[in-house]
One Martini backbone bead per residue (centre of mass of N, CA, C, O) as a GRO file, in nm:
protein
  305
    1UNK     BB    1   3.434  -1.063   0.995
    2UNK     BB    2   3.380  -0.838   0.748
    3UNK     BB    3   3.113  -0.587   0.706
    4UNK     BB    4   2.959  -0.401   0.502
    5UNK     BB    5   2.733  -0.167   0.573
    6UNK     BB    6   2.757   0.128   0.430
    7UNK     BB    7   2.698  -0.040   0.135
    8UNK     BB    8   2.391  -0.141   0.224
    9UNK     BB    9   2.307   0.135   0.307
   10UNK     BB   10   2.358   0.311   0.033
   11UNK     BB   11   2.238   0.083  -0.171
   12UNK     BB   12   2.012  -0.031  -0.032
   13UNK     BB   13   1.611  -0.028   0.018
   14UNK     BB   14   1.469  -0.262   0.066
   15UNK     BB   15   1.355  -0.538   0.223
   16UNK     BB   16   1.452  -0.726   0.030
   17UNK     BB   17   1.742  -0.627   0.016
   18UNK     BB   18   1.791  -0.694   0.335
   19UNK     BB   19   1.732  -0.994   0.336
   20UNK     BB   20   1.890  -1.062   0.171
   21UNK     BB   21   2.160  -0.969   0.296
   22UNK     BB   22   2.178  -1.125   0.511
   23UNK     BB   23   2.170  -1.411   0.414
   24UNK     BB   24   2.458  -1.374   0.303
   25UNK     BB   25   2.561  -1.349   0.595
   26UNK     BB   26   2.474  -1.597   0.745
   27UNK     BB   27   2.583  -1.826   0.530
   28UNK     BB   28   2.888  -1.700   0.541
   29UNK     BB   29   2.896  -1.750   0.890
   30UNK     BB   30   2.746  -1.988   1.014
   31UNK     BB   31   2.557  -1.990   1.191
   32UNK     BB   32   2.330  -2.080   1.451
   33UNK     BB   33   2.049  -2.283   1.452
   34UNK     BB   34   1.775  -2.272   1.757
   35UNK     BB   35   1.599  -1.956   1.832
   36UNK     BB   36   1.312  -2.009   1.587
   37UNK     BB   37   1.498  -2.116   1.372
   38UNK     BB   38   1.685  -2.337   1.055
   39UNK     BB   39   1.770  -2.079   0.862
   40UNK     BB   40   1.882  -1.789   0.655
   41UNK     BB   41   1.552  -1.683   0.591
   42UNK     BB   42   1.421  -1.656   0.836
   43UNK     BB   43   1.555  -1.538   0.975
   44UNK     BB   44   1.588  -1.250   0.817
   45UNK     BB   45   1.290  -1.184   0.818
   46UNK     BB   46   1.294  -1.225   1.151
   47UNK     BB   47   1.490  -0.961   1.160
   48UNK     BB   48   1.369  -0.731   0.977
   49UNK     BB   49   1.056  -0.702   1.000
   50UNK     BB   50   1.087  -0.622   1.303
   51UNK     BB   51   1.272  -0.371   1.262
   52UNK     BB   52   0.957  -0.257   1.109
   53UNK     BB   53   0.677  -0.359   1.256
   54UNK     BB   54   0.592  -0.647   1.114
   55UNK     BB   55   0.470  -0.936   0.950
   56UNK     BB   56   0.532  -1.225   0.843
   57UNK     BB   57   0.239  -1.216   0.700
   58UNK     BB   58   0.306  -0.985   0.490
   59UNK     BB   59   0.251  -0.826   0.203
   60UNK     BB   60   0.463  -0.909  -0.042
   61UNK     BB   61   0.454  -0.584  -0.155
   62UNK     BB   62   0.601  -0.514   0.139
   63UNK     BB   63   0.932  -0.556   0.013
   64UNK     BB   64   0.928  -0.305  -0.188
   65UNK     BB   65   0.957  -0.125   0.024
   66UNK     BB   66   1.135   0.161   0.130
   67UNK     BB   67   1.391   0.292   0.359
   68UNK     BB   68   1.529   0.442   0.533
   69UNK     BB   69   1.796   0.456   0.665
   70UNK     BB   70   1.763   0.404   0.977
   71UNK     BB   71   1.658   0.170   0.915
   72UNK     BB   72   1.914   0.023   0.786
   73UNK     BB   73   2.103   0.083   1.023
   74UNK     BB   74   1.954  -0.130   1.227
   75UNK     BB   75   1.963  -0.397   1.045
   76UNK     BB   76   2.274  -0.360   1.032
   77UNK     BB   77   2.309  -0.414   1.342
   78UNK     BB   78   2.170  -0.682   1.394
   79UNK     BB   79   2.349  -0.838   1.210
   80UNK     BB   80   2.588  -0.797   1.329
   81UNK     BB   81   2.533  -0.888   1.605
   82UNK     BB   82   2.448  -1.200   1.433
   83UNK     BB   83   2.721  -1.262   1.354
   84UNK     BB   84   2.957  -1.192   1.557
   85UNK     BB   85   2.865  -1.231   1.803
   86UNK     BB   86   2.595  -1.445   1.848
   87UNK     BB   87   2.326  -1.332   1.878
   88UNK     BB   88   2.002  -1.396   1.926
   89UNK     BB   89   1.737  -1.262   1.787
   90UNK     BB   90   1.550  -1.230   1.998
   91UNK     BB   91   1.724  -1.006   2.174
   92UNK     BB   92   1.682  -0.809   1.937
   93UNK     BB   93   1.374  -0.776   1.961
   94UNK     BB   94   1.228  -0.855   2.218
   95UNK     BB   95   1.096  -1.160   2.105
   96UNK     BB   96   0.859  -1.460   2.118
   97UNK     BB   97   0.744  -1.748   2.038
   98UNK     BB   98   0.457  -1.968   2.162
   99UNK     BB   99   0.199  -2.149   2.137
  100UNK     BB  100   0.080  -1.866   1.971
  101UNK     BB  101   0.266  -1.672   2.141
  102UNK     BB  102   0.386  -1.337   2.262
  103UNK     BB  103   0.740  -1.313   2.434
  104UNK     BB  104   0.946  -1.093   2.653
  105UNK     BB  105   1.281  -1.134   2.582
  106UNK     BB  106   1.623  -1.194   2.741
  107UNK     BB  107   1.926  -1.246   2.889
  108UNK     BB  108   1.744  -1.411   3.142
  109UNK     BB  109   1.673  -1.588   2.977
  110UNK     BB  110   1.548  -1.794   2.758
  111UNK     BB  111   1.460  -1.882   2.473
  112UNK     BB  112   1.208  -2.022   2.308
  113UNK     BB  113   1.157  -2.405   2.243
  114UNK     BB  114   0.949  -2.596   2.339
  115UNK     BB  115   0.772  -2.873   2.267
  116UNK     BB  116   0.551  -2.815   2.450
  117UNK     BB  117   0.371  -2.666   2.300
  118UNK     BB  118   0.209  -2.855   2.151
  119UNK     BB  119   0.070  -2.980   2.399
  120UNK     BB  120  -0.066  -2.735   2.489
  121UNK     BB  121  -0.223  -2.685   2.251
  122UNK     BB  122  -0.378  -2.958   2.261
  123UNK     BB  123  -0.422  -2.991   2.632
  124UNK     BB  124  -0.257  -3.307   2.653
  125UNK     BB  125  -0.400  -3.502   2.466
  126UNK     BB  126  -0.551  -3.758   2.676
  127UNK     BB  127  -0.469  -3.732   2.944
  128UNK     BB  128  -0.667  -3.426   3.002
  129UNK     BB  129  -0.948  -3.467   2.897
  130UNK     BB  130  -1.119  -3.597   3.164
  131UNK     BB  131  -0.962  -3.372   3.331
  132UNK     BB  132  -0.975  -3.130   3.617
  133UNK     BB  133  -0.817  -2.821   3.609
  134UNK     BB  134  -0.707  -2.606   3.861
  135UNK     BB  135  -0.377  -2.652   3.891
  136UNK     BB  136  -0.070  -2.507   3.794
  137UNK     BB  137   0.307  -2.611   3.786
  138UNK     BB  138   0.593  -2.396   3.652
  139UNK     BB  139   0.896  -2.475   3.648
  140UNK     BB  140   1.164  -2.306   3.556
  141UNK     BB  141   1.012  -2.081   3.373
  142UNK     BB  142   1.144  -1.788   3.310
  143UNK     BB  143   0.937  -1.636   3.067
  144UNK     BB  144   0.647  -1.799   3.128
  145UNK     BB  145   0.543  -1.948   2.896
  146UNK     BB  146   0.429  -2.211   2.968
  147UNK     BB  147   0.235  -2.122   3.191
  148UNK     BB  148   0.079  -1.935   3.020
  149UNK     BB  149  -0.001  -2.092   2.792
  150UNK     BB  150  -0.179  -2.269   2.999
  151UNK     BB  151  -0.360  -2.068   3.099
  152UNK     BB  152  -0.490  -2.049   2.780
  153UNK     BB  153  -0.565  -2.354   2.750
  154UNK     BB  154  -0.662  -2.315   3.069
  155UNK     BB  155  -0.912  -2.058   3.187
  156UNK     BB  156  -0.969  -2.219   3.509
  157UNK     BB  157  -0.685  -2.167   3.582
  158UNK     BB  158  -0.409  -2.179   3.777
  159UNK     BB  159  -0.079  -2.035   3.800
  160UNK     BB  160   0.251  -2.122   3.881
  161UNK     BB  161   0.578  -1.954   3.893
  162UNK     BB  162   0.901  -2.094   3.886
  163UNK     BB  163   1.200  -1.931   4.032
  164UNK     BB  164   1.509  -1.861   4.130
  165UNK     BB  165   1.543  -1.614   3.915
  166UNK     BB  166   1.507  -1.302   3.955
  167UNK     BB  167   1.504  -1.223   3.661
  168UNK     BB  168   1.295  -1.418   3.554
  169UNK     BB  169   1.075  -1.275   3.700
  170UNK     BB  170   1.079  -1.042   3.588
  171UNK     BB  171   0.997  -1.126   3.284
  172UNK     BB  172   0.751  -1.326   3.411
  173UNK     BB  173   0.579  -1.007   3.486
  174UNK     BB  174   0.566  -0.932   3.171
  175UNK     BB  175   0.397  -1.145   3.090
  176UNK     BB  176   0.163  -1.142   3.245
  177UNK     BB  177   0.077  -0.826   3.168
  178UNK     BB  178   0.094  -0.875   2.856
  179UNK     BB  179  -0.181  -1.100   2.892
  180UNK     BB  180  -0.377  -1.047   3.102
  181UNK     BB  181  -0.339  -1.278   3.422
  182UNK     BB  182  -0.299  -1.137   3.750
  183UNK     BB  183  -0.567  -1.364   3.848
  184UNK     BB  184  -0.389  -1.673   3.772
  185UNK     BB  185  -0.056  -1.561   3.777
  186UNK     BB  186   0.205  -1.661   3.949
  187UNK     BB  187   0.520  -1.569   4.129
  188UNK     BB  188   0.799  -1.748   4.234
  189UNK     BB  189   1.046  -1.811   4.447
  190UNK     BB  190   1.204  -2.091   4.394
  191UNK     BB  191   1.386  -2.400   4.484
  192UNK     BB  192   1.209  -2.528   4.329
  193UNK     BB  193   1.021  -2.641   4.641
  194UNK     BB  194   1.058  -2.475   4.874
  195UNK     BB  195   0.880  -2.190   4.820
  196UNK     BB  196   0.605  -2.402   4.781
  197UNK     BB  197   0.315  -2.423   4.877
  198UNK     BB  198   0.109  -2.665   5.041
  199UNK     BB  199  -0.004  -2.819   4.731
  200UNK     BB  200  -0.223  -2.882   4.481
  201UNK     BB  201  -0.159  -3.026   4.126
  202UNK     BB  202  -0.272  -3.142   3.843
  203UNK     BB  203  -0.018  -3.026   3.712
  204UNK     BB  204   0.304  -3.060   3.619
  205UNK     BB  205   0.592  -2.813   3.470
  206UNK     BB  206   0.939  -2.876   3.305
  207UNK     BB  207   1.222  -2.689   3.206
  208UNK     BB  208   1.476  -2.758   3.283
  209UNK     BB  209   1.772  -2.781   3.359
  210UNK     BB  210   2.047  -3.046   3.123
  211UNK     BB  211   2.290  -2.962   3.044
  212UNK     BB  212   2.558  -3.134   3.042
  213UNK     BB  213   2.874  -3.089   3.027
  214UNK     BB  214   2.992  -3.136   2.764
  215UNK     BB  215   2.747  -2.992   2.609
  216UNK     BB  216   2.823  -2.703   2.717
  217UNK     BB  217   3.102  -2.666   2.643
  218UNK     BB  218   3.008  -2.740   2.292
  219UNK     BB  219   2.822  -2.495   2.262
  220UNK     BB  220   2.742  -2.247   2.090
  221UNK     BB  221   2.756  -1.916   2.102
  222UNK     BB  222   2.465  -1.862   2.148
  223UNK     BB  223   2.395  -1.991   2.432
  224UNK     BB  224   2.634  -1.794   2.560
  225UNK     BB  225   2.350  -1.589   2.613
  226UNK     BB  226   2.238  -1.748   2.803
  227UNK     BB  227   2.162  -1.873   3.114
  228UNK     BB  228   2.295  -2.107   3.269
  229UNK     BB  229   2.099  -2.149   3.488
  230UNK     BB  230   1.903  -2.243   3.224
  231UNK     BB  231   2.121  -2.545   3.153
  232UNK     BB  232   2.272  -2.648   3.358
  233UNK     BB  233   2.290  -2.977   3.545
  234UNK     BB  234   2.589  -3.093   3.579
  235UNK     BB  235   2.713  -3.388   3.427
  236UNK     BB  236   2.444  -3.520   3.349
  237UNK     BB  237   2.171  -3.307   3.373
  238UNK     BB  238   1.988  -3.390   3.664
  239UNK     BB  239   1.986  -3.225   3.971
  240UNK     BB  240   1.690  -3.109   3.933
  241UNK     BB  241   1.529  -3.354   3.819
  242UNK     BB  242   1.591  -3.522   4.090
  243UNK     BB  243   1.435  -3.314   4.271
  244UNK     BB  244   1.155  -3.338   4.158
  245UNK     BB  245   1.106  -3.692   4.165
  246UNK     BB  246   1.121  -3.649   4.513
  247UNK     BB  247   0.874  -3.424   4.527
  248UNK     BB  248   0.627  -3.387   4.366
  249UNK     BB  249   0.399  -3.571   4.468
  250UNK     BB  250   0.338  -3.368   4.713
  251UNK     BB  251   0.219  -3.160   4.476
  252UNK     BB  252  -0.005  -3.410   4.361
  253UNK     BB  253  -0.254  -3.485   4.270
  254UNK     BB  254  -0.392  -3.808   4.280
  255UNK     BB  255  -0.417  -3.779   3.925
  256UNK     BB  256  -0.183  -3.638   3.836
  257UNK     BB  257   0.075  -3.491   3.663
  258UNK     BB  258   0.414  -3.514   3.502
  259UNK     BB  259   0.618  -3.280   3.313
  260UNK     BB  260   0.934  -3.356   3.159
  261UNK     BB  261   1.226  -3.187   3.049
  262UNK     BB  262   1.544  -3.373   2.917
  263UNK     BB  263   1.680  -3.420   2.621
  264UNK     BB  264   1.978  -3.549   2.588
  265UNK     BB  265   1.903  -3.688   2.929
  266UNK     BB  266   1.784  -3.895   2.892
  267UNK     BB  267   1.954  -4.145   2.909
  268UNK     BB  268   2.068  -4.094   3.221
  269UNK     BB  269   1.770  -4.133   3.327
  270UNK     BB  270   1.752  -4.431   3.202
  271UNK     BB  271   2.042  -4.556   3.335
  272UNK     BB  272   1.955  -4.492   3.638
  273UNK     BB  273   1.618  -4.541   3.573
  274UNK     BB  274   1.488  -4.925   3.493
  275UNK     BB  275   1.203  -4.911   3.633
  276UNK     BB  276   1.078  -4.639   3.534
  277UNK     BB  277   0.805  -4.553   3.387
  278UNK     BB  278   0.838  -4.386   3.125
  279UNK     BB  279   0.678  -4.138   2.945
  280UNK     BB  280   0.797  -4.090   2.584
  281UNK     BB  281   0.716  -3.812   2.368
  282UNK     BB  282   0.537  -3.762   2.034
  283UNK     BB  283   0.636  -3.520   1.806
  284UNK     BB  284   0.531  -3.341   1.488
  285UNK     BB  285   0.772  -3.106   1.507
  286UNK     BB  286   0.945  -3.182   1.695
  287UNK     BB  287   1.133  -3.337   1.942
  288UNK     BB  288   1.299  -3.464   2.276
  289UNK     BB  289   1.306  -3.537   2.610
  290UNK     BB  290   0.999  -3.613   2.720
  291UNK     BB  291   0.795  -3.706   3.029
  292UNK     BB  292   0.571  -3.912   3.187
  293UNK     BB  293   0.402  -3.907   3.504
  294UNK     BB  294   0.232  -3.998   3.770
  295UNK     BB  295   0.161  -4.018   4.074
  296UNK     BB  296   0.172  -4.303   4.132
  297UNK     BB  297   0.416  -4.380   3.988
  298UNK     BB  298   0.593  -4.168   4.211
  299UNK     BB  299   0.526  -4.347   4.441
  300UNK     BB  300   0.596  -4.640   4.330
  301UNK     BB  301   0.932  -4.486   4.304
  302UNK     BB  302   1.035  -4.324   4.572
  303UNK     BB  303   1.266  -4.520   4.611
  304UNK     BB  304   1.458  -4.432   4.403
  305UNK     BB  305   1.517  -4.139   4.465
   0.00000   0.00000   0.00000
């Protein structure tokens, strides 16, 4: 579709001008929203707001204030690139929130938007309301969201960021140093446990790829500005998931717990093991195929993995 950028940088003038024009190519060309956003009124917002280095909840009255020409052409630069192209937003912005905290993204990563945001800023409860939390390891970690966040949930832990891919370890040491956490933050390069140290953590925590071969096929086009490597997961979508529940144990302090999630890949998760006791966790915020296992439950099932 082609989009006049030319007739909106000459005629539009304020904030509000060029949100609503987003908003109007945004629902013209029915994008799809996924990747920190769910309608094209929001989308427009932060990507407009974020283009002029504002927060989303500026006072209303700076919606009327005038933009420069080059301001107007940016915006409208971001906008052709999220209608045609069909980038996600946070990597044309260059970052992205995660329970609470903000996060510098690009194309090495996933966008953030994991339901587990709900339960770190929780703290886990109730399952580790009793127990105390020493040393935290977040697998597949991307750009460090999870682990960092778990971070600052619990400020007496250590914790560890895993992942197979030196890109995204590269993004997630520049969160690590972003958070100013150099002191409790490590990242690993390691193909899920193979090159970590062998020691106890009182939580594991994994956002792995679980996306099965179908679902993958048919993602929007936005998902395919993300990397492959941390979304597709095998057939079945459990290639990695099923390598954590062989290994995690060996891993997990005795009270320990594991919190995967595996999305739409629940189903094949329950359909493969009907003996394993999985606790599937409920979201207030929406969000679903995340389980949770103790070390205890992991070792009485371990001949089944």
């Amino acid at each position: 579709m082609q989009i006049n950028t030319e007739q909106a940088v000459e005629e539009l003038s304020t904030i509000r001008d060029m949100i609503r024009w987003a908003v109007s190519r945004f629902s013209e060309a029915k994008i799809f929203f996924g990747h920190g956003t769910d309608n094209a009124w929001d989308e427009a917002v932060n990507l407009v707001l974020n283009s002029v280095h504002l927060a989303w909840d500026v006072d209303k009255e700076v919606l009327d204030a005038r933009l420069t020409r080059q301001e107007r052409e940016k915006i409208a630069d971001w906008v052709v690139k999220r209608v045609k192209d069909r980038i996600p937003a946070a990597y044309l912005i260059g970052e992205a929130w995660f329970a609470g905290l903000k996060f510098y993204v690009d194309q090495r990563v996933l966008v953030p938007r994991s339901p587990l945001a709900e339960m770190i800023e929780q703290r886990f409860e109730p399952w580790l309301q009793y127990k105390p939390v020493g040393r935290i390891l977040d697998l597949c970690t991307g750009s460090g969201c999870i682990g960092i966040a778990c971070a600052a949930a619990f400020p007496e832990a250590s914790v560890d960021l895993v992942d197979i891919s030196a890109d995204a370890l590269a993004v997630a040491k520049l969160n690590i140093k972003r958070h100013h956490m150099e002191d409790r933050v490590s990242a690993i390069r390691s193909d899920v446990f193979n090159g970590v140290a062998e020691q106890q953590y009182d939580l594991i925590v994994s956002n792995p790829p679980y996306v099965d071969a179908e679902d993958f096929a048919s993602m929007p086009d936005e998902y395919h500005h993300e990397p492959a490597l941390g979304l597709s997961s095998g057939d079945d979508g459990l290639d990695v998931t099923r390598r954590i529940l062989r290994e995690a144990v060996d891993y997990l302090s005795d009270d320990g717990l594991l919190i995967v999630e595996v999305g739409n890949s629940e189903i094949h998760l329950q359909e493969q093991y009907p003996q394993v006791p999985f606790l599937w966790l409920d979201f207030e915020h929406g969000g679903h195929g995340v389980f949770m296992l103790t070390a205890e439950q992991l070792k009485g099932c371990a001949h089944l993995f």
